[in-house]
Tab-separated table of C-alpha atoms in Angstrom:
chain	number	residue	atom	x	y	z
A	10	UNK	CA	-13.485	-0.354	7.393
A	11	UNK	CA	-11.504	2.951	8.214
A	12	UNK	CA	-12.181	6.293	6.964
A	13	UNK	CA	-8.490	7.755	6.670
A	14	UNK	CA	-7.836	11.335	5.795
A	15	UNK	CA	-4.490	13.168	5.251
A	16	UNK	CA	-3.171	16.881	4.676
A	17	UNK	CA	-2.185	18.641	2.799
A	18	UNK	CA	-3.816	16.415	-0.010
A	19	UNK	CA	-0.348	17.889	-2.392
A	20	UNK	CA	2.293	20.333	-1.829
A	21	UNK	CA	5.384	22.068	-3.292
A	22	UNK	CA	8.487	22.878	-0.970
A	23	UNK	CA	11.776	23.953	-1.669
A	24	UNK	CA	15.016	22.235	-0.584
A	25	UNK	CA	16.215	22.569	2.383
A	26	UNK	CA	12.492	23.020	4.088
A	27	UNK	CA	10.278	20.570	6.525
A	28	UNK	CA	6.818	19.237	5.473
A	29	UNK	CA	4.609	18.416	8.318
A	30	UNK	CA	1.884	15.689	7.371
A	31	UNK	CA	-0.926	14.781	9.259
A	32	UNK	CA	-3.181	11.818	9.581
A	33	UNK	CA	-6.798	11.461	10.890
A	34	UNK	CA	-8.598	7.892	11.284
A	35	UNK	CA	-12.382	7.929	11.939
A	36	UNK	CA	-12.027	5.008	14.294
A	37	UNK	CA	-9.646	4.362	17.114
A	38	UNK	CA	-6.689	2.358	16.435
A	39	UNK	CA	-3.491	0.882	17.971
A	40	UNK	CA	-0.823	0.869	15.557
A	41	UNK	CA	-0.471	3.279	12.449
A	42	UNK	CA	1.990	2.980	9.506
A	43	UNK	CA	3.765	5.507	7.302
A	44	UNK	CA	4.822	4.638	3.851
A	45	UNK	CA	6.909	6.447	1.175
A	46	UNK	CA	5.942	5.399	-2.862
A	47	UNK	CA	7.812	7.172	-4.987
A	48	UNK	CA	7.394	7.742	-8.109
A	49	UNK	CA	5.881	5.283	-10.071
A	50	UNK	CA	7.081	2.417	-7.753
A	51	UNK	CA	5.529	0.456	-5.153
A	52	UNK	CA	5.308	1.320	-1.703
A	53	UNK	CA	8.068	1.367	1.394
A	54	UNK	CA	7.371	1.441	5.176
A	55	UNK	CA	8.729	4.009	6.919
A	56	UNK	CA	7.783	3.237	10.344
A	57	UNK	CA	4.966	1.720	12.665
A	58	UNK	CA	3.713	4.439	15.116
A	59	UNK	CA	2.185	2.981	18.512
A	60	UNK	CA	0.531	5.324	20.695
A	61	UNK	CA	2.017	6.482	23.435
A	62	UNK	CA	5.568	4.708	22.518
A	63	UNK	CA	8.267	5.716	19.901
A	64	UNK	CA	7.882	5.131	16.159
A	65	UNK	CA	9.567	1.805	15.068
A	66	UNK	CA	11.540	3.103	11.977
A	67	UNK	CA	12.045	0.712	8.759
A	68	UNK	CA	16.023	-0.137	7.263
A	69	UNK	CA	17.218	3.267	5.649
A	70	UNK	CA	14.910	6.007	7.950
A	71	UNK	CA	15.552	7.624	10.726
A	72	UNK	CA	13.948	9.587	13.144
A	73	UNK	CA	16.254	12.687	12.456
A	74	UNK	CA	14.952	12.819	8.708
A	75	UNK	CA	11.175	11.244	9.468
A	76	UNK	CA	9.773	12.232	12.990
A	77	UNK	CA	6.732	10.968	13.736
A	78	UNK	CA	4.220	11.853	16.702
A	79	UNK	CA	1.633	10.229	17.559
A	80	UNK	CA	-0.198	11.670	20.058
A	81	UNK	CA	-4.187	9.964	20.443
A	82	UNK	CA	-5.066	6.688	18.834
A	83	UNK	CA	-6.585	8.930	16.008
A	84	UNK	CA	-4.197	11.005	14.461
A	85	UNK	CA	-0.831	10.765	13.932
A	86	UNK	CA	1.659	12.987	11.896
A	87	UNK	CA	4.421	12.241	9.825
A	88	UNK	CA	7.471	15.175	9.090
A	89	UNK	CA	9.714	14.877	6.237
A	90	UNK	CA	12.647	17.283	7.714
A	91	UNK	CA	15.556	18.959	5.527
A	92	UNK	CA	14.208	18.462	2.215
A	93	UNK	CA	15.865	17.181	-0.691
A	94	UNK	CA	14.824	16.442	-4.419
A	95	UNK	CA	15.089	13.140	-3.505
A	96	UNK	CA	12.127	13.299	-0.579
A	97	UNK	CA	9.907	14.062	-3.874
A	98	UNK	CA	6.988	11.342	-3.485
A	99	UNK	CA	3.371	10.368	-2.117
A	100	UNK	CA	3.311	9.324	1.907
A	101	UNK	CA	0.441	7.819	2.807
A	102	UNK	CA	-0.544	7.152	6.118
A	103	UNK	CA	-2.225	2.966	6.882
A	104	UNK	CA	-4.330	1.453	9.707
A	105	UNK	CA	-4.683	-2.081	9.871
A	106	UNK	CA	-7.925	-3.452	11.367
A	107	UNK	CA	-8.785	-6.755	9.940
A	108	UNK	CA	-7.304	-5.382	6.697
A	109	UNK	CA	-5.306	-2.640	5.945
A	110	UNK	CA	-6.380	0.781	4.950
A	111	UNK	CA	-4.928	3.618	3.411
A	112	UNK	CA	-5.164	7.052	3.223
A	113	UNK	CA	-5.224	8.857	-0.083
A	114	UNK	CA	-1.917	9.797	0.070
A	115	UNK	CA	0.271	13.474	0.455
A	116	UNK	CA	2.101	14.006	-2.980
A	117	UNK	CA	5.330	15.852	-1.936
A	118	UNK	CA	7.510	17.908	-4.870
A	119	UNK	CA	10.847	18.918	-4.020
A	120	UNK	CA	12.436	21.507	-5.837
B	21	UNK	CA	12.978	-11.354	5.284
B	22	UNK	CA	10.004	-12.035	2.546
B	23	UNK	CA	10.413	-10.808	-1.018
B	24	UNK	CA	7.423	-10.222	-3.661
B	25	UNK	CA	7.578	-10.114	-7.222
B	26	UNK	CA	5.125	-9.341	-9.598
B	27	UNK	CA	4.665	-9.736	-13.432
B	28	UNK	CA	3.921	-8.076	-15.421
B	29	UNK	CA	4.941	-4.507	-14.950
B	30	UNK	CA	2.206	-3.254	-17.680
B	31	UNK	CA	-0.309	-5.334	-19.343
B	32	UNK	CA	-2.831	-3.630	-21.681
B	33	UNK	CA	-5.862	-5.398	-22.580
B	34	UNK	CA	-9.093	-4.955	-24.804
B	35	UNK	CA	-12.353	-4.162	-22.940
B	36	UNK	CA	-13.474	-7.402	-22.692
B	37	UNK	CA	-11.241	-9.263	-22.457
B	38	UNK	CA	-9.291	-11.423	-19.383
B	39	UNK	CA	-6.134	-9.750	-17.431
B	40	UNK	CA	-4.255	-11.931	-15.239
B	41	UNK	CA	-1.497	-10.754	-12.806
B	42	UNK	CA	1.031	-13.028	-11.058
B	43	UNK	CA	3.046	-12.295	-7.937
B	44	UNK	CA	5.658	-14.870	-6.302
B	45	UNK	CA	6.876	-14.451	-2.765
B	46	UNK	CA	9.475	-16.080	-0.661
B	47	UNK	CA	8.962	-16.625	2.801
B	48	UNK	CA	6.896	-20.169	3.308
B	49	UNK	CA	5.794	-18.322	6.672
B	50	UNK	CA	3.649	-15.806	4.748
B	51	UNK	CA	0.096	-16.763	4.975
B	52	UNK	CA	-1.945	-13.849	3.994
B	53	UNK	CA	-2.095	-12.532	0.399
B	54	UNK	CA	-4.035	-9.011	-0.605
B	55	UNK	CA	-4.491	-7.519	-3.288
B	56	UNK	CA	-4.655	-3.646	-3.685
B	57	UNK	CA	-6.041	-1.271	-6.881
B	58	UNK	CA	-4.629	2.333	-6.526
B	59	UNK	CA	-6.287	4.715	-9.247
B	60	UNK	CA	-4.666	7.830	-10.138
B	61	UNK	CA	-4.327	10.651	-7.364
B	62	UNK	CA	-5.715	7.952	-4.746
B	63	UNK	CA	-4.293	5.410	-1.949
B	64	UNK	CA	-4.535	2.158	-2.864
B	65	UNK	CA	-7.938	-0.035	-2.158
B	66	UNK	CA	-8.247	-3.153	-1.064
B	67	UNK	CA	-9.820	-5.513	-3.513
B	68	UNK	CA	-9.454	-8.767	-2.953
B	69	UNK	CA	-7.359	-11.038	-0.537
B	70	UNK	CA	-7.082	-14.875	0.431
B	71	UNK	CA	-5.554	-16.711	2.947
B	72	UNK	CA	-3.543	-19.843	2.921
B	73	UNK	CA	-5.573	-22.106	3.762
B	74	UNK	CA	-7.775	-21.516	0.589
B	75	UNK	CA	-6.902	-22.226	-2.982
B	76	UNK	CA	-9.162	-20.191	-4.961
B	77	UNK	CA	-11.423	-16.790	-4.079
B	78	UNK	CA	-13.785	-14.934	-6.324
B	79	UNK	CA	-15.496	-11.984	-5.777
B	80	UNK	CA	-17.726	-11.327	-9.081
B	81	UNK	CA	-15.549	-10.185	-11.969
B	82	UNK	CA	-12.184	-11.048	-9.645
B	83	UNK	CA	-10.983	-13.821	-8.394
B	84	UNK	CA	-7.205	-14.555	-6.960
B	85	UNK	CA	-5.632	-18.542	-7.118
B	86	UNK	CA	-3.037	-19.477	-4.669
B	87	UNK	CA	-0.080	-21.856	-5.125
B	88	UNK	CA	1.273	-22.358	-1.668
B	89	UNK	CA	3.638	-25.322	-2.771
B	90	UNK	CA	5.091	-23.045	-5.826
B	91	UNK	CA	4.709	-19.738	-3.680
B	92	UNK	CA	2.789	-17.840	-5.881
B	93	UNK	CA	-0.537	-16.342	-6.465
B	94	UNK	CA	-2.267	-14.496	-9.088
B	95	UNK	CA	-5.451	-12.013	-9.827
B	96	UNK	CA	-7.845	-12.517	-12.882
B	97	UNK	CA	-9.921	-10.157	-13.798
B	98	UNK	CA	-12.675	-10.854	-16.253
B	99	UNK	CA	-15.262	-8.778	-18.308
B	100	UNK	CA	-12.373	-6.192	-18.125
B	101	UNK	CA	-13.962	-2.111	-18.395
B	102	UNK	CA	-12.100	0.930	-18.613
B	103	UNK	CA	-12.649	1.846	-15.019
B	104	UNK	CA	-10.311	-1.347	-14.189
B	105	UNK	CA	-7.525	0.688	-15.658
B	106	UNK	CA	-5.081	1.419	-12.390
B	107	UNK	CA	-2.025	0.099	-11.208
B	108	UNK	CA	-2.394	-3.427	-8.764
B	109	UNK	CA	-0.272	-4.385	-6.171
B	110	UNK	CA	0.072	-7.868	-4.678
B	111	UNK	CA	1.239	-8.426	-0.628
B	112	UNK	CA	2.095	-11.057	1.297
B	113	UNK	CA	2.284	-11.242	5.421
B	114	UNK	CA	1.922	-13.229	8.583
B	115	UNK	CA	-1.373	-12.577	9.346
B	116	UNK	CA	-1.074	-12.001	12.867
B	117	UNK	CA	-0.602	-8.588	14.933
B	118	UNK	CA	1.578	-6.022	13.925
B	119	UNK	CA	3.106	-8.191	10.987
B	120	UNK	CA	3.001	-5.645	8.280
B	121	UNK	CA	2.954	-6.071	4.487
B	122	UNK	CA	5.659	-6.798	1.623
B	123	UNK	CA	4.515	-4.791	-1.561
B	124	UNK	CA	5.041	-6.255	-5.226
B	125	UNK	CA	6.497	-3.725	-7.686
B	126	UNK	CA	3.032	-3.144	-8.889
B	127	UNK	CA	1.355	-3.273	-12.496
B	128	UNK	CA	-0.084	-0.948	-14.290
B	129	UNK	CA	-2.945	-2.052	-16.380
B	130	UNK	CA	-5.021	-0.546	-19.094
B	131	UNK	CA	-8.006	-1.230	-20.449
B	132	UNK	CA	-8.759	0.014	-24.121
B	133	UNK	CA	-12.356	0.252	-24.898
């Protein structure tokens, strides 16, 4: 298994702002993922982040609104730039060994 | 590209009792079928999965059937307590490298002791 952790567990930003998330795995790992889920629906990729490549971004992100670094095979960080209302939602960072794991999510409100 | 859907969006049972969740997917490719619990304020948890080239898996209280010819599979739940209470979300993928997942909608169940 994978011990994932993420902050800032929550935060509060107003429009217009960037939100820099970052992502910690206890183990080393190839490929991490980024997902959006928000509000009380199920959960979107955002993009795969390989070490020591560029993010592969999902249909409907880009890397102007969602840059990603990922600089060891331990941590990665996700930034939700220019904020909007609409950016209000949980990203949670994944790792996929055998099975995939999940972080406990950042829950991001817009105003 | 693969689809998921899931029924039903809410399902609220007596403690107890049985709760039974059903998920369809399209692609015939997909081979690998999780099954995630996310509790409030938490990521979601793996909880059970199974594979296509097995029919049935339990795992105590859970078990999850799969229909490969009808593409779909389902979670049961038995003996259902009030810490079952969470939303579930079904998955389906090529289980090989880098293949990621296709989420169902989710459904939120709750148990009423």
């Amino acid at each position: 298994s994978a011990v994932i952790s993420q902050k800032p567990s929550r935060d509060i930003c107003q429009r217009g702002t960037s939100l820099t998330i970052q992502c910690q795995v206890d183990s080393q790992v190839t490929m991490m993922f980024w997902y959006r889920q928000q509000p009380g629906q199920s959960l979107t990729l955002i993009a795969t982040a390989n070490q020591g490549s560029e993010a592969t971004y999902e249909s409907g992100f880009v890397i102007d609104k969602f840059p990603i670094s990922r600089p060891n095979l331990t941590f990665s960080t996700l930034t939700v730039s220019n904020m909007s209302p609409e950016d209000s939602s949980i990203y949670l960072c994944s790792v996929k060994f055998h099975e995939q794991f999940f972080g406990p999510g950042t829950r991001l409100t817009v105003l | 590209g693969e689809n998921v859907e899931q029924h039903p969006s809410t399902l609220s049972v007596q403690e107890g009792d049985s709760a039974v969740i059903k998920c369809t997917y399209s692609d015939s490719a997909s081979n690998y079928f999780p099954w995630y619990k996310q509790e409030l304020g938490k990521g979601p948890q793996l909880i059970i999965d199974i594979r296509s080239n097995v029919g049935e898996k339990k795992d105590q209280r859970i078990a999850v059937t799969l229909n490969k010819t009808a593409k779909h599979f389902s979670l049961h739940i038995t003996e259902t307590q009030p810490e079952d209470s969470a939303v579930y979300f079904c998955a389906a993928s090529m289980k090989n490298y880098g293949q990621n997942f296709v989420f169902g909608p989710g459904t939120r169940l709750s148990v009423l002791p």
